[in-house]
Amino acid sequence: MMQIDSALIRVITTYHRFIRRAIHHLQVTYHYDDVIQALKCGVIPRTGGAEEHPFSFHGIGCSMEIDGYVVNWDFGPGGRIDGFEAWKLWEFTHDHPEEFGAYAELASLRSAITDLIAQGSVSTMRDFGSVGNSVFFKENIRALLLAENT
């Protein structure tokens, strides 16, 4: 495995933690475990959350504000939520340069993700027979990262 910058790993794992918080908030608020199904059935509105955690569903994803961070994600193949892309990471990091350093810049994120693709560390949506910009860590790398960050 190629070396992956620890600061980039921290950005991605923090972003994923906020996605899990957002989904948990929707599940608890609307008393429905399957967020996608709840949206399709009209249990969860397309926009809501008022002051506490404003959210808006879009296309194949959702955006929510939590504790001053904007987390915007797409539901991947099979409902996966562990994807990431430069633009969505930038939306998450750009207001927090003191926390994320160079990765608060879109160009740095684009470059880093391009490197991950070139290294073969991630799968693209095309690898799943789908469209979109999200990438996903390959299973062997994902398992290593989870072990390192637990």
XYZ file of C-alpha atoms in Angstrom, residues 2-116:
115
model
C 1.242 3.456 -0.841
C 1.622 5.855 2.043
C -1.496 7.995 2.515
C -1.018 11.373 4.191
C -2.205 11.156 7.808
C -3.728 14.654 7.593
C -5.828 13.548 4.617
C -6.912 10.433 6.488
C -7.961 12.639 9.422
C -10.018 14.872 7.090
C -11.779 11.884 5.541
C -12.418 10.043 8.817
C -13.730 13.239 10.451
C -15.991 13.854 7.443
C -17.317 10.284 7.665
C -17.916 10.658 11.406
C -20.056 13.745 10.697
C -21.991 11.835 8.010
C -22.780 9.110 10.556
C -23.892 11.796 13.049
C -26.140 13.374 10.409
C -27.750 10.066 9.493
C -28.204 9.167 13.152
C -29.878 12.538 13.727
C -32.314 11.853 10.864
C -33.012 8.322 12.130
C -33.724 9.509 15.671
C -35.713 12.579 14.640
C -37.933 10.756 12.157
C -38.002 7.331 13.881
C -36.938 5.471 10.748
C -33.734 3.451 10.304
C -33.588 3.480 6.485
C -33.134 7.164 5.662
C -33.404 6.674 1.894
C -36.651 4.710 2.221
C -38.026 7.257 4.696
C -37.345 10.029 2.183
C -39.022 8.068 -0.640
C -42.083 7.421 1.555
C -42.361 11.059 2.609
C -41.534 10.353 6.263
C -38.513 12.652 6.020
C -39.068 15.935 4.142
C -36.622 16.995 1.406
C -35.611 20.001 3.545
C -35.941 20.630 7.250
C -34.147 20.803 10.527
C -34.798 24.491 11.130
C -32.191 25.957 13.487
C -30.748 22.838 15.107
C -29.422 20.856 12.121
C -30.736 22.279 8.841
C -30.679 19.686 6.064
C -31.557 19.355 2.420
C -31.713 16.251 0.259
C -30.429 16.616 -3.300
C -30.140 14.172 -6.174
C -28.501 11.120 -4.583
C -27.374 12.782 -1.381
C -27.989 15.127 1.498
C -26.404 18.164 3.101
C -26.671 18.999 6.803
C -25.121 21.586 9.076
C -23.782 20.222 12.358
C -21.889 22.267 14.935
C -20.635 24.791 12.364
C -19.621 22.178 9.778
C -21.438 21.561 6.507
C -21.451 17.873 5.680
C -22.658 17.046 2.179
C -22.618 13.428 1.029
C -23.999 11.130 -1.620
C -25.490 7.727 -0.962
C -23.264 5.336 -2.878
C -23.930 1.899 -4.313
C -26.047 -0.170 -1.945
C -26.594 2.890 0.262
C -22.886 3.251 1.092
C -21.976 6.440 2.947
C -18.199 6.065 3.003
C -17.532 7.834 -0.290
C -15.791 11.164 -0.635
C -14.868 13.675 -3.313
C -12.844 16.869 -3.374
C -15.756 19.323 -3.588
C -17.717 17.788 -0.719
C -14.613 17.521 1.474
C -13.856 21.171 0.695
C -17.388 22.180 1.719
C -16.646 20.450 5.020
C -13.129 21.869 5.579
C -12.961 25.347 4.041
C -14.381 27.208 7.044
C -11.914 25.443 9.368
C -8.380 26.046 8.017
C -6.947 26.016 11.541
C -8.146 22.420 11.903
C -7.533 21.080 8.407
C -4.556 23.117 7.158
C -3.803 22.652 3.458
C -6.880 20.451 3.107
C -9.086 23.485 3.646
C -8.096 24.337 0.042
C -9.955 22.758 -2.875
C -6.817 22.426 -5.018
C -5.053 20.404 -2.297
C -8.010 18.054 -1.967
C -8.297 17.577 -5.732
C -4.588 16.804 -5.979
C -4.688 14.348 -3.067
C -7.682 12.462 -4.466
C -6.099 12.350 -7.925
C -3.052 10.781 -6.250
C -5.246 8.209 -4.446
